[in-house]
mmCIF file of C-alpha atoms in Angstrom:
data_model
loop_
_atom_site.group_PDB
_atom_site.id
_atom_site.type_symbol
_atom_site.label_atom_id
_atom_site.label_comp_id
_atom_site.label_asym_id
_atom_site.label_seq_id
_atom_site.Cartn_x
_atom_site.Cartn_y
_atom_site.Cartn_z
ATOM 1 C CA MET Q 146 -11.510 41.349 -154.330
ATOM 2 C CA ASP Q 147 -8.227 43.303 -153.918
ATOM 3 C CA ASN Q 148 -6.290 40.680 -155.940
ATOM 4 C CA LEU Q 149 -6.618 41.853 -159.576
ATOM 5 C CA TRP Q 150 -6.167 38.300 -161.056
ATOM 6 C CA ILE Q 151 -8.969 36.965 -159.183
ATOM 7 C CA ALA Q 152 -11.110 40.039 -159.747
ATOM 8 C CA SER Q 153 -10.632 39.600 -163.501
ATOM 9 C CA LEU Q 154 -12.262 36.162 -163.498
ATOM 10 C CA ASP Q 155 -15.907 35.664 -164.267
ATOM 11 C CA ASP Q 156 -18.486 35.045 -161.470
ATOM 12 C CA ALA Q 157 -18.510 31.338 -161.870
ATOM 13 C CA ASP Q 158 -14.588 31.047 -161.655
ATOM 14 C CA ARG Q 159 -14.441 33.310 -158.609
ATOM 15 C CA LYS Q 160 -17.045 31.092 -156.798
ATOM 16 C CA ARG Q 161 -14.784 28.062 -157.363
ATOM 17 C CA LEU Q 162 -11.986 29.800 -155.466
ATOM 18 C CA GLU Q 163 -13.567 32.206 -152.938
ATOM 19 C CA PRO Q 164 -14.903 29.596 -150.410
ATOM 20 C CA HIS Q 165 -11.397 27.996 -150.156
ATOM 21 C CA LEU Q 166 -9.559 31.220 -149.641
ATOM 22 C CA ALA Q 167 -8.005 32.187 -146.278
ATOM 23 C CA GLU Q 168 -6.181 35.404 -145.668
ATOM 24 C CA ARG Q 169 -2.610 35.234 -144.563
ATOM 25 C CA ALA Q 170 -0.171 38.037 -143.715
ATOM 26 C CA PHE Q 171 3.427 37.990 -144.742
ATOM 27 C CA THR Q 172 6.267 40.073 -143.252
ATOM 28 C CA GLN Q 173 9.098 41.860 -144.981
ATOM 29 C CA GLY Q 174 11.851 39.273 -145.635
ATOM 30 C CA GLN Q 175 9.686 36.321 -145.024
ATOM 31 C CA MET Q 176 10.231 33.407 -147.384
ATOM 32 C CA LEU Q 177 7.083 31.938 -148.758
ATOM 33 C CA TYR Q 178 9.026 29.004 -150.224
ATOM 34 C CA ASP Q 179 12.461 27.952 -151.092
ATOM 35 C CA ALA Q 180 14.009 26.728 -154.440
ATOM 36 C CA GLY Q 181 13.946 22.917 -154.443
ATOM 37 C CA GLU Q 182 10.793 22.884 -152.078
ATOM 38 C CA ALA Q 183 7.444 21.326 -153.017
ATOM 39 C CA VAL Q 184 4.819 24.087 -153.127
ATOM 40 C CA ASP Q 185 1.462 23.267 -151.449
ATOM 41 C CA GLN Q 186 -0.017 26.779 -151.299
ATOM 42 C CA VAL Q 187 -1.098 29.347 -153.955
ATOM 43 C CA TRP Q 188 -0.851 32.895 -152.827
ATOM 44 C CA PHE Q 189 -2.953 35.736 -154.345
ATOM 45 C CA PRO Q 190 -1.364 39.054 -152.915
ATOM 46 C CA LEU Q 191 -3.934 41.535 -151.677
ATOM 47 C CA ASN Q 192 -1.086 44.147 -150.946
ATOM 48 C CA GLY Q 193 2.564 44.044 -150.485
ATOM 49 C CA VAL Q 194 5.222 42.753 -152.996
ATOM 50 C CA VAL Q 195 6.857 39.368 -153.352
ATOM 51 C CA SER Q 196 10.083 38.865 -155.300
ATOM 52 C CA LEU Q 197 11.059 35.842 -157.109
ATOM 53 C CA MET Q 198 14.841 35.294 -156.487
ATOM 54 C CA THR Q 199 17.148 33.020 -158.592
ATOM 55 C CA VAL Q 200 19.499 31.495 -156.177
ATOM 56 C CA LEU Q 201 23.164 30.861 -157.312
ATOM 57 C CA PRO Q 202 25.316 27.984 -156.193
ATOM 58 C CA GLU Q 203 27.310 30.126 -153.780
ATOM 59 C CA ASP Q 204 23.917 31.160 -152.088
ATOM 60 C CA ARG Q 205 24.065 34.491 -153.631
ATOM 61 C CA MET Q 206 20.762 35.567 -155.247
ATOM 62 C CA VAL Q 207 19.225 38.179 -157.512
ATOM 63 C CA GLU Q 208 15.643 39.182 -158.260
ATOM 64 C CA THR Q 209 14.073 38.179 -161.490
ATOM 65 C CA ALA Q 210 10.479 39.101 -161.012
ATOM 66 C CA ALA Q 211 8.285 40.964 -158.611
ATOM 67 C CA ILE Q 212 4.653 40.132 -157.999
ATOM 68 C CA GLY Q 213 1.973 42.133 -156.211
ATOM 69 C CA ARG Q 214 -1.805 42.314 -156.292
ATOM 70 C CA GLU Q 215 -1.955 41.659 -160.061
ATOM 71 C CA GLY Q 216 -0.978 38.080 -159.847
ATOM 72 C CA LEU Q 217 -0.413 34.851 -157.932
ATOM 73 C CA ILE Q 218 2.436 32.976 -156.490
ATOM 74 C CA GLY Q 219 2.993 29.206 -156.114
ATOM 75 C CA VAL Q 220 2.040 27.768 -159.602
ATOM 76 C CA THR Q 221 4.331 29.939 -161.600
ATOM 77 C CA CYS Q 222 7.552 28.259 -160.604
ATOM 78 C CA GLY Q 223 6.977 25.068 -162.516
ATOM 79 C CA PRO Q 224 4.316 22.528 -163.465
ATOM 80 C CA MET Q 225 1.532 22.164 -160.899
ATOM 81 C CA ASN Q 226 2.766 20.872 -157.601
ATOM 82 C CA ALA Q 227 6.301 20.666 -158.877
ATOM 83 C CA ARG Q 228 9.300 21.727 -156.703
ATOM 84 C CA ALA Q 229 10.017 25.372 -156.856
ATOM 85 C CA SER Q 230 12.812 26.604 -159.143
ATOM 86 C CA SER Q 231 13.178 29.923 -157.253
ATOM 87 C CA ARG Q 232 12.924 31.456 -153.850
ATOM 88 C CA ALA Q 233 9.965 33.562 -153.093
ATOM 89 C CA ILE Q 234 10.600 36.366 -150.510
ATOM 90 C CA ALA Q 235 8.247 39.058 -149.394
ATOM 91 C CA GLN Q 236 9.922 42.367 -150.339
ATOM 92 C CA ILE Q 237 7.129 44.624 -148.979
ATOM 93 C CA GLU Q 238 5.013 43.340 -146.234
ATOM 94 C CA GLY Q 239 1.385 42.638 -146.895
ATOM 95 C CA SER Q 240 -1.305 39.936 -147.037
ATOM 96 C CA ALA Q 241 -2.505 37.391 -149.485
ATOM 97 C CA ALA Q 242 -5.576 35.143 -150.019
ATOM 98 C CA CYS Q 243 -4.495 31.482 -150.021
ATOM 99 C CA CYS Q 244 -5.621 28.165 -151.014
ATOM 100 C CA SER Q 245 -4.140 24.758 -151.363
ATOM 101 C CA ALA Q 246 -2.391 23.935 -154.685
ATOM 102 C CA ASP Q 247 -4.798 20.864 -154.925
ATOM 103 C CA ILE Q 248 -7.867 23.114 -154.709
ATOM 104 C CA PHE Q 249 -6.373 25.485 -157.394
ATOM 105 C CA SER Q 250 -5.543 22.544 -159.527
ATOM 106 C CA ASP Q 251 -9.096 21.187 -159.288
ATOM 107 C CA ALA Q 252 -10.485 24.545 -160.256
ATOM 108 C CA LEU Q 253 -8.242 24.868 -163.226
ATOM 109 C CA ALA Q 254 -9.234 21.384 -164.488
ATOM 110 C CA GLU Q 255 -12.886 22.581 -164.399
ATOM 111 C CA SER Q 256 -12.483 25.910 -166.015
ATOM 112 C CA PRO Q 257 -10.977 26.659 -169.455
ATOM 113 C CA GLY Q 258 -11.340 30.436 -168.718
ATOM 114 C CA MET Q 259 -9.263 30.112 -165.631
ATOM 115 C CA ARG Q 260 -6.591 28.014 -167.539
ATOM 116 C CA THR Q 261 -6.531 30.859 -170.135
ATOM 117 C CA ALA Q 262 -6.208 33.525 -167.398
ATOM 118 C CA LEU Q 263 -3.375 31.545 -165.755
ATOM 119 C CA SER Q 264 -1.588 30.960 -169.127
ATOM 120 C CA LYS Q 265 -1.677 34.812 -169.910
ATOM 121 C CA PHE Q 266 -0.249 35.684 -166.440
ATOM 122 C CA THR Q 267 2.514 33.137 -166.585
ATOM 123 C CA GLU Q 268 3.388 34.299 -170.075
ATOM 124 C CA SER Q 269 3.651 37.982 -168.837
ATOM 125 C CA LEU Q 270 5.790 36.768 -165.932
ATOM 126 C CA PHE Q 271 8.096 34.842 -168.044
ATOM 127 C CA ALA Q 272 8.509 38.002 -170.217
ATOM 128 C CA GLN Q 273 9.415 39.940 -167.069
ATOM 129 C CA VAL Q 274 12.003 37.264 -166.142
ATOM 130 C CA GLN Q 275 13.534 37.475 -169.605
ATOM 131 C CA GLN Q 276 13.526 41.284 -169.763
ATOM 132 C CA THR Q 277 15.072 41.534 -166.248
ATOM 133 C CA ALA Q 278 17.864 39.151 -167.281
ATOM 134 C CA ALA Q 279 18.632 41.211 -170.380
ATOM 135 C CA CYS Q 280 18.406 44.422 -168.330
ATOM 136 C CA ASN Q 281 20.761 43.272 -165.737
ATOM 137 C CA ALA Q 282 23.224 42.161 -168.423
ATOM 138 C CA GLN Q 283 23.153 45.225 -170.672
ATOM 139 C CA HIS Q 284 22.012 48.470 -168.979
ATOM 140 C CA ARG Q 285 23.651 50.932 -166.695
ATOM 141 C CA LEU Q 286 22.956 50.605 -162.969
ATOM 142 C CA ASP Q 287 21.135 54.004 -162.716
ATOM 143 C CA GLU Q 288 18.672 52.851 -165.521
ATOM 144 C CA ARG Q 289 18.183 49.463 -163.840
ATOM 145 C CA LEU Q 290 17.620 51.073 -160.355
ATOM 146 C CA ALA Q 291 15.111 53.546 -161.876
ATOM 147 C CA ARG Q 292 13.334 50.717 -163.688
ATOM 148 C CA TRP Q 293 13.336 48.531 -160.506
ATOM 149 C CA GLN Q 294 11.863 51.331 -158.438
ATOM 150 C CA LEU Q 295 9.055 51.809 -160.909
ATOM 151 C CA THR Q 296 8.213 48.171 -160.897
ATOM 152 C CA LEU Q 297 8.056 48.298 -157.119
ATOM 153 C CA HIS Q 298 6.117 51.600 -156.971
ATOM 154 C CA ASP Q 299 3.437 49.956 -159.133
ATOM 155 C CA ARG Q 300 2.920 47.234 -156.761
ATOM 156 C CA ALA Q 301 3.646 48.908 -153.432
ATOM 157 C CA GLN Q 302 0.513 51.150 -153.692
ATOM 158 C CA SER Q 303 2.510 53.836 -151.781
ATOM 159 C CA ASN Q 304 5.120 56.561 -152.799
ATOM 160 C CA ARG Q 305 7.307 55.457 -149.789
ATOM 161 C CA PHE Q 306 8.535 51.883 -149.198
ATOM 162 C CA HIS Q 307 10.620 50.397 -146.431
ATOM 163 C CA LEU Q 308 13.820 48.943 -147.987
ATOM 164 C CA THR Q 309 17.487 49.377 -146.875
ATOM 165 C CA GLN Q 310 20.404 49.875 -149.316
ATOM 166 C CA ALA Q 311 21.322 46.276 -148.531
ATOM 167 C CA ASP Q 312 17.826 44.949 -149.621
ATOM 168 C CA ILE Q 313 18.058 46.889 -152.900
ATOM 169 C CA ALA Q 314 21.664 45.684 -153.487
ATOM 170 C CA VAL Q 315 20.596 42.009 -153.081
ATOM 171 C CA MET Q 316 17.572 42.501 -155.482
ATOM 172 C CA LEU Q 317 19.801 43.926 -158.209
ATOM 173 C CA GLY Q 318 22.784 41.629 -157.488
ATOM 174 C CA VAL Q 319 25.346 44.496 -156.916
ATOM 175 C CA ARG Q 320 27.337 45.875 -154.058
ATOM 176 C CA ARG Q 321 25.565 48.054 -151.435
ATOM 177 C CA ALA Q 322 28.120 50.861 -151.854
ATOM 178 C CA THR Q 323 27.240 50.865 -155.612
ATOM 179 C CA VAL Q 324 23.564 51.204 -154.839
ATOM 180 C CA SER Q 325 24.254 54.054 -152.289
ATOM 181 C CA GLU Q 326 26.290 55.931 -154.936
ATOM 182 C CA VAL Q 327 23.802 55.573 -157.758
ATOM 183 C CA GLY Q 328 20.926 56.195 -155.411
ATOM 184 C CA ALA Q 329 22.547 59.478 -154.461
ATOM 185 C CA GLU Q 330 22.558 60.534 -158.171
ATOM 186 C CA LEU Q 331 18.691 59.870 -158.527
ATOM 187 C CA GLU Q 332 18.158 61.745 -155.237
ATOM 188 C CA GLY Q 333 20.442 64.733 -156.462
ATOM 189 C CA LYS Q 334 18.045 64.945 -159.413
ATOM 190 C CA HIS Q 335 15.064 65.086 -157.200
ATOM 191 C CA LEU Q 336 13.618 61.907 -158.586
ATOM 192 C CA ILE Q 337 13.590 60.046 -155.130
ATOM 193 C CA ARG Q 338 14.197 60.708 -151.430
ATOM 194 C CA ARG Q 339 15.964 58.251 -149.221
ATOM 195 C CA GLY Q 340 16.246 57.733 -145.501
ATOM 196 C CA ARG Q 341 17.493 55.153 -143.095
ATOM 197 C CA GLY Q 342 15.575 52.042 -144.304
ATOM 198 C CA TRP Q 343 13.167 53.744 -146.743
ATOM 199 C CA VAL Q 344 12.953 55.103 -150.219
ATOM 200 C CA GLU Q 345 10.255 57.591 -151.551
ATOM 201 C CA VAL Q 346 9.392 58.310 -155.142
ATOM 202 C CA LEU Q 347 9.066 62.069 -155.533
ATOM 203 C CA ASP Q 348 8.809 62.573 -159.327
ATOM 204 C CA ARG Q 349 7.334 59.519 -161.135
ATOM 205 C CA LYS Q 350 7.477 61.133 -164.632
ATOM 206 C CA ALA Q 351 11.082 62.003 -164.408
ATOM 207 C CA LEU Q 352 11.787 58.476 -162.987
ATOM 208 C CA GLU Q 353 10.190 56.889 -165.980
ATOM 209 C CA GLU Q 354 12.378 59.074 -168.233
ATOM 210 C CA ALA Q 355 15.479 58.018 -166.387
ATOM 211 C CA ALA Q 356 14.718 54.243 -166.615
ATOM 212 C CA CYS Q 357 15.725 52.045 -169.437
ATOM 213 C CA GLY Q 358 13.110 50.891 -171.943
ATOM 214 C CA CYS Q 359 12.641 47.653 -170.103
ATOM 215 C CA TYR Q 360 9.965 49.015 -167.913
ATOM 216 C CA GLY Q 361 7.828 50.067 -170.779
ATOM 217 C CA ALA Q 362 8.398 46.876 -172.636
ATOM 218 C CA MET Q 363 7.224 44.758 -169.684
ATOM 219 C CA ARG Q 364 4.121 46.957 -169.234
ATOM 220 C CA GLY Q 365 3.493 46.570 -173.103
ATOM 221 C CA VAL Q 366 3.623 42.765 -172.864
ATOM 222 C CA MET Q 367 0.972 42.846 -170.072
ATOM 223 C CA LYS Q 368 -1.299 45.197 -172.083
ATOM 224 C CA ASP Q 369 -0.997 43.007 -175.246
ATOM 225 C CA LEU Q 370 -1.857 39.892 -173.175
ATOM 226 C CA GLY Q 371 -4.776 41.621 -171.481
ATOM 227 C CA VAL Q 372 -3.570 40.866 -168.016
ATOM 228 C CA PRO Q 373 -4.144 43.082 -164.999
ATOM 229 C CA ARG Q 374 -1.567 45.885 -164.810
ATOM 230 C CA PRO Q 375 -0.815 47.338 -161.309
ATOM 231 C CA ARG Q 376 -0.335 51.007 -161.259
ATOM 232 C CA ALA Q 377 1.095 53.384 -158.608
ATOM 233 C CA PRO Q 378 -1.355 55.897 -156.943
ATOM 234 C CA HIS Q 379 -1.496 59.137 -159.019
ATOM 235 C CA ALA Q 380 0.861 57.681 -161.660
#
């Protein structure tokens, strides 16, 4: 199983879910659900990256968490079967194993181990949301951009990902021109390389040194909780 959260379950718990899973592809920019909608599907990414976006009243939005093959999407926005409090958008195209929220709810009711695994993941996700909020408020944009690219690099399973400057600006809640300027600084240091609609990580170690401490703090929480930690190739 390419989804690390499901793979971490014991055999009995995996067997509760696997007969009910169907693979679904998602494209870049696809909205899996919107804030305020009832969520009736649970998504377990096999590859690709999905961003949880907090939507502001003027319909602006900013990323507060990124989820890849280490986790699940659809029950982390509120109590089971509640309406979503955030917008889930595919940032990097990929696919997910999916089941209905009712099926997942029944499996949780039958399995203390699965409930524990979900609680650990949601706690780590909440820590990511909190750390991201503090990072956005307090740290320089070059540090934030480096932190964000590391988070994406871990989950994208590739050194190059297809994103425009406008995409990145939306995720970080800043102007596109500002992202372009700061991205040029990182590129000038040979940490990344950019093209039309793509970004490539060149020097992972140096990028970690350029990022603020939030990236390491979030990884530390995941380690302490014992939840699966995605890691970029050769990182």
